[in-house]
XYZ file of C-alpha atoms in Angstrom:
374
model
C 77.821 -9.244 -136.427
C 78.835 -12.939 -136.574
C 81.270 -12.525 -133.670
C 78.493 -11.090 -131.517
C 76.259 -14.029 -132.483
C 78.947 -16.578 -131.535
C 79.419 -14.924 -128.152
C 75.677 -14.935 -127.581
C 75.525 -18.641 -128.471
C 78.218 -19.453 -125.891
C 76.359 -17.436 -123.234
C 73.085 -19.180 -124.069
C 74.666 -22.614 -123.751
C 76.387 -21.562 -120.545
C 73.115 -20.456 -118.978
C 71.207 -23.697 -119.758
C 71.985 -27.419 -119.503
C 71.365 -27.963 -123.245
C 69.579 -26.392 -126.204
C 68.263 -27.838 -129.430
C 69.220 -26.437 -132.815
C 65.692 -25.065 -133.172
C 65.868 -23.255 -129.822
C 69.220 -21.703 -130.687
C 67.949 -20.696 -134.113
C 64.979 -18.892 -132.560
C 67.105 -17.128 -129.947
C 69.719 -16.048 -132.487
C 67.191 -15.358 -135.277
C 69.059 -17.495 -137.798
C 68.463 -20.836 -139.540
C 69.351 -24.206 -138.021
C 71.961 -24.635 -140.745
C 73.638 -21.410 -139.573
C 73.551 -22.756 -136.007
C 75.380 -25.903 -137.149
C 78.051 -23.826 -138.899
C 78.476 -21.588 -135.838
C 78.851 -24.613 -133.542
C 81.574 -25.932 -135.840
C 83.336 -22.571 -135.730
C 83.211 -22.556 -131.916
C 84.633 -26.058 -131.760
C 87.487 -25.071 -134.069
C 88.174 -22.093 -131.779
C 88.512 -24.386 -128.765
C 85.088 -23.949 -127.174
C 83.997 -27.435 -126.022
C 80.531 -27.637 -127.612
C 79.118 -31.167 -127.705
C 76.243 -32.302 -129.917
C 73.874 -34.936 -128.503
C 72.262 -36.954 -131.275
C 68.702 -38.261 -131.370
C 65.201 -36.869 -130.862
C 66.008 -35.390 -127.457
C 69.468 -34.275 -128.486
C 70.904 -30.799 -128.701
C 74.013 -28.790 -127.946
C 75.733 -28.340 -124.597
C 79.047 -27.241 -123.159
C 81.298 -29.968 -121.816
C 82.816 -30.120 -118.354
C 81.237 -27.018 -116.846
C 82.990 -24.733 -119.331
C 82.460 -21.052 -118.498
C 83.403 -18.072 -120.615
C 84.659 -14.874 -119.050
C 82.915 -12.769 -121.671
C 80.238 -11.729 -119.169
C 81.343 -8.158 -118.450
C 78.540 -5.681 -119.083
C 79.109 -2.763 -121.419
C 77.800 0.653 -120.398
C 74.761 0.527 -122.664
C 73.952 -3.004 -121.471
C 74.246 -2.009 -117.818
C 71.958 1.003 -118.356
C 69.421 -1.067 -120.263
C 69.448 -3.730 -117.559
C 67.861 -1.300 -115.119
C 64.965 -0.867 -117.573
C 64.390 -4.587 -118.031
C 61.181 -4.450 -116.022
C 59.570 -2.400 -118.777
C 59.958 -4.611 -121.880
C 57.466 -2.695 -124.038
C 59.300 0.567 -123.346
C 62.621 -1.046 -124.263
C 61.206 -2.232 -127.578
C 59.774 1.188 -128.409
C 63.090 2.920 -127.643
C 65.037 0.401 -129.742
C 66.857 -1.086 -126.725
C 65.409 -4.600 -126.689
C 68.537 -6.269 -128.124
C 70.869 -4.443 -125.746
C 68.733 -5.384 -122.728
C 68.521 -8.994 -123.911
C 72.312 -9.191 -124.102
C 72.625 -7.713 -120.606
C 70.148 -10.180 -119.107
C 71.908 -13.051 -120.840
C 75.278 -12.032 -119.419
C 73.844 -11.761 -115.927
C 72.202 -15.168 -116.298
C 75.463 -16.698 -117.511
C 77.287 -15.322 -114.471
C 74.820 -16.857 -111.996
C 75.213 -20.187 -110.296
C 73.312 -22.971 -112.114
C 70.681 -23.222 -109.391
C 69.881 -19.501 -109.740
C 69.536 -19.297 -113.514
C 65.771 -19.685 -113.443
C 65.465 -16.481 -111.388
C 64.751 -14.309 -114.431
C 61.970 -16.494 -115.790
C 60.565 -16.944 -112.299
C 60.337 -13.205 -111.757
C 58.842 -12.645 -115.215
C 56.081 -15.153 -114.452
C 55.213 -13.391 -111.193
C 55.373 -9.676 -112.083
C 54.343 -7.874 -115.250
C 53.972 -4.171 -116.047
C 51.301 -3.179 -118.575
C 51.784 0.583 -118.996
C 49.035 1.641 -121.460
C 45.617 2.507 -120.093
C 42.490 0.458 -120.816
C 40.672 0.751 -124.145
C 43.691 2.335 -125.786
C 45.952 0.770 -128.383
C 49.266 2.586 -128.000
C 51.228 3.573 -131.073
C 54.988 3.949 -130.867
C 55.936 7.505 -131.897
C 58.034 7.354 -135.040
C 60.785 9.574 -133.637
C 61.041 7.914 -130.206
C 64.229 5.944 -131.038
C 65.921 9.155 -132.237
C 65.038 10.913 -128.995
C 66.103 7.902 -126.923
C 69.514 7.835 -128.621
C 69.937 11.549 -127.914
C 68.951 11.078 -124.245
C 71.500 8.290 -123.774
C 74.235 10.208 -125.588
C 73.550 13.746 -124.205
C 73.202 14.901 -127.821
C 71.615 18.172 -128.910
C 68.702 17.874 -131.300
C 67.091 20.267 -133.746
C 63.391 19.460 -133.837
C 60.077 20.503 -135.337
C 57.184 20.359 -132.910
C 53.423 20.873 -133.280
C 52.335 23.454 -130.747
C 48.738 24.619 -130.713
C 47.930 25.541 -134.323
C 51.451 25.939 -135.645
C 54.811 24.216 -136.018
C 57.895 25.506 -134.197
C 61.596 24.791 -134.591
C 63.659 24.340 -131.455
C 67.074 23.195 -130.386
C 66.670 20.803 -127.476
C 68.901 19.259 -124.864
C 66.902 16.088 -124.088
C 67.441 15.043 -120.483
C 65.001 12.176 -120.028
C 62.009 10.220 -121.301
C 58.828 9.499 -119.335
C 56.142 6.935 -120.185
C 52.826 7.996 -118.641
C 49.682 5.905 -119.237
C 50.985 4.746 -122.612
C 52.047 8.246 -123.756
C 55.720 9.195 -124.166
C 57.076 12.561 -123.016
C 60.575 14.042 -123.126
C 61.958 16.418 -120.515
C 64.320 18.813 -122.246
C 66.030 22.146 -121.891
C 65.443 24.388 -124.867
C 66.703 27.603 -126.383
C 64.040 30.215 -127.270
C 61.877 28.949 -130.108
C 61.563 30.371 -133.567
C 58.409 29.797 -135.540
C 58.536 27.674 -138.682
C 55.253 29.196 -139.830
C 54.671 32.611 -138.162
C 51.109 33.918 -138.045
C 50.054 36.113 -140.941
C 50.702 39.796 -140.302
C 53.152 39.239 -137.457
C 55.813 41.977 -137.370
C 59.360 40.999 -138.175
C 61.272 39.924 -135.107
C 58.152 39.563 -132.930
C 57.947 36.587 -130.522
C 56.131 33.641 -132.162
C 53.158 33.766 -129.835
C 53.984 36.528 -127.381
C 54.465 34.160 -124.447
C 57.853 35.656 -123.542
C 59.000 32.197 -122.442
C 62.545 31.955 -121.189
C 64.828 29.027 -121.955
C 64.483 26.258 -119.373
C 63.260 22.736 -118.738
C 59.979 21.809 -120.379
C 57.933 18.713 -121.146
C 57.090 17.742 -124.739
C 54.832 14.987 -126.052
C 56.917 12.761 -128.281
C 54.062 12.087 -130.726
C 53.939 15.822 -131.555
C 57.450 15.913 -132.991
C 57.381 16.015 -136.764
C 61.158 15.968 -137.230
C 64.221 15.436 -135.046
C 67.893 15.174 -135.950
C 71.225 15.760 -134.210
C 72.168 19.433 -134.330
C 75.618 18.268 -135.411
C 75.317 15.359 -137.878
C 76.791 12.060 -136.595
C 79.432 12.037 -139.316
C 80.648 15.440 -138.098
C 80.683 14.562 -134.414
C 84.072 14.790 -132.846
C 84.566 14.333 -129.136
C 87.966 16.014 -129.231
C 90.671 15.666 -126.618
C 89.865 15.552 -122.885
C 88.498 18.890 -121.754
C 87.319 19.885 -125.224
C 84.137 21.925 -125.521
C 81.293 19.355 -125.855
C 79.160 21.887 -127.731
C 81.508 21.566 -130.672
C 80.849 17.825 -130.604
C 77.084 18.336 -130.760
C 76.596 17.307 -127.144
C 75.641 19.123 -123.959
C 76.816 19.004 -120.366
C 74.063 17.687 -118.103
C 73.012 19.709 -115.103
C 74.061 17.530 -112.126
C 71.184 18.963 -110.091
C 68.522 17.716 -112.513
C 66.407 14.912 -110.996
C 64.033 13.409 -113.566
C 61.558 11.724 -111.139
C 61.322 14.861 -108.978
C 60.992 17.119 -112.044
C 58.213 14.959 -113.491
C 56.314 14.796 -110.185
C 56.419 18.582 -109.873
C 55.314 19.200 -113.464
C 52.553 16.597 -113.242
C 51.204 18.268 -110.108
C 51.352 21.679 -111.815
C 49.491 20.289 -114.811
C 46.715 18.830 -112.654
C 46.319 22.098 -110.790
C 46.257 24.114 -114.033
C 43.258 22.113 -115.259
C 41.162 22.710 -112.153
C 40.089 26.309 -112.728
C 36.595 26.338 -111.168
C 34.972 25.257 -107.894
C 31.734 23.570 -106.893
C 30.205 23.011 -103.463
C 28.921 19.512 -102.747
C 27.323 17.835 -99.708
C 28.436 14.238 -99.371
C 27.097 11.309 -97.423
C 29.711 9.085 -95.713
C 29.527 6.794 -98.734
C 29.796 9.807 -101.057
C 33.003 10.862 -99.302
C 34.470 7.446 -100.070
C 33.262 7.561 -103.681
C 34.445 11.082 -104.495
C 38.085 10.166 -105.447
C 36.727 7.600 -107.929
C 34.525 10.027 -109.863
C 36.695 13.183 -109.801
C 40.411 13.997 -109.815
C 41.704 11.979 -106.823
C 44.155 14.571 -105.452
C 41.556 17.350 -105.667
C 38.995 15.113 -103.936
C 41.378 14.293 -101.095
C 42.298 17.952 -100.608
C 38.627 19.004 -100.548
C 37.714 16.370 -97.966
C 40.731 17.216 -95.787
C 39.905 20.956 -95.819
C 36.244 20.357 -94.991
C 37.096 17.946 -92.182
C 39.570 20.407 -90.654
C 37.070 23.271 -90.964
C 34.321 21.610 -88.934
C 33.682 18.118 -90.207
C 30.351 16.403 -90.939
C 26.998 17.777 -89.851
C 24.590 16.082 -87.474
C 23.491 13.609 -90.167
C 27.088 12.688 -91.006
C 27.120 14.613 -94.280
C 30.223 16.634 -95.208
C 30.113 19.857 -97.290
C 33.208 20.261 -99.466
C 34.464 22.866 -101.931
C 35.849 20.891 -104.841
C 38.204 22.160 -107.569
C 37.012 21.061 -111.017
C 37.995 21.609 -114.630
C 34.661 23.178 -115.588
C 30.973 23.006 -114.707
C 30.393 20.776 -117.724
C 33.065 18.311 -116.610
C 31.834 18.445 -113.012
C 28.308 17.625 -114.178
C 29.459 14.448 -115.889
C 31.690 13.427 -112.981
C 29.390 14.134 -110.044
C 26.453 12.316 -111.632
C 28.428 9.231 -110.639
C 27.698 9.962 -106.974
C 23.975 9.410 -107.482
C 22.024 10.023 -104.260
C 25.242 10.116 -102.205
C 25.984 13.729 -103.177
C 24.050 17.011 -103.364
C 25.397 19.871 -105.473
C 24.857 23.142 -103.600
C 26.650 25.657 -105.821
C 26.934 27.212 -108.319
C 23.164 27.652 -108.772
C 23.161 26.823 -112.493
C 24.884 23.508 -111.873
C 22.529 22.712 -108.999
C 19.565 23.293 -111.273
C 21.025 20.908 -113.871
C 21.299 18.213 -111.208
C 17.747 18.920 -109.991
C 16.484 18.517 -113.568
C 18.479 15.290 -113.953
C 17.016 13.978 -110.693
C 13.476 14.731 -111.889
C 14.101 12.916 -115.156
C 15.553 9.937 -113.314
C 12.592 9.855 -110.919
C 10.212 9.870 -113.885
C 12.081 6.990 -115.499
C 11.812 4.875 -112.346
C 8.255 5.852 -111.366
C 5.818 2.889 -111.413
C 3.920 2.740 -114.679
C 0.118 2.755 -114.641
C 0.129 -0.813 -115.873
C 2.536 -1.831 -113.117
C 0.471 -0.005 -110.511
C -2.709 -1.818 -111.674
C -0.922 -5.183 -111.450
C 0.209 -4.432 -107.918
C -3.415 -3.832 -106.881
């Protein structure tokens, strides 16, 4: 631990002209007295650290001294590519590794380029969670992240519908979507931890007949996760040994996480849109539609209607829009106001007609206002 701290101190001093004891203490998360002892240890080891006295004093390296301890380890190199997502790194437990990687890169740069990292950080920032939502880090996220990095099999408990299931997973990758963490994993057939009452022995847990394959799981629904083979029993074995015996799995080289996620996300969106409504849209309503309903469904509806004949003589376009349900469509399409007319189904049209009558009554001139106007 102390050796790693001494190396980090040298890299910090190499990447900046000088640093005060307070600055080093904050970076290294130690006291200023510990900083003084570490500087003395570096000096005794031959590292030319010089202490400037006075109010503006601090520590610096003499004569352009440069350490060669800037080679990135594998975990540091991998974490470096995630440095643009600092909140995700913290939640996965990789903040320290990424910090060390950035520091090594900074130390290897020419002096005039060492402000590049801070310059970029002041110009670009990613805020992943959606508005009006305080994200909570799932308790088991670091365990899953470790397994993803290490290709390690996990035995997990997962809340699915109204029951808990036990599965053995091969976690391939993590996805952060709108502040919610998901894991893409390949799983063996599940076995129920709490089978429904009256289920026959040996019956499938829920009759879905699901075959083993890649699936997506919400991380916050895991109630337990641990390596299938405990860490103390892991043994990598000689080259060519069966990785299963070491508690690890062999990754499918054809698996592409971004492509897999895009496909599953599209499938999920389509699975939600089970019903259809017919809507006439003004030119402004056409532009507004993607903002009040599912954007991809809105674009597809407009493209189909345009190809089928386009707007009528008044410029209005009739589209058939996929929606989650009539109830959801009612809440969404109210946002169009007078720029959209619901044509079908009849029950939904009547709801909009009733809403329009109520709105007209709300905005009708009052008798008192009418008298004033006369």
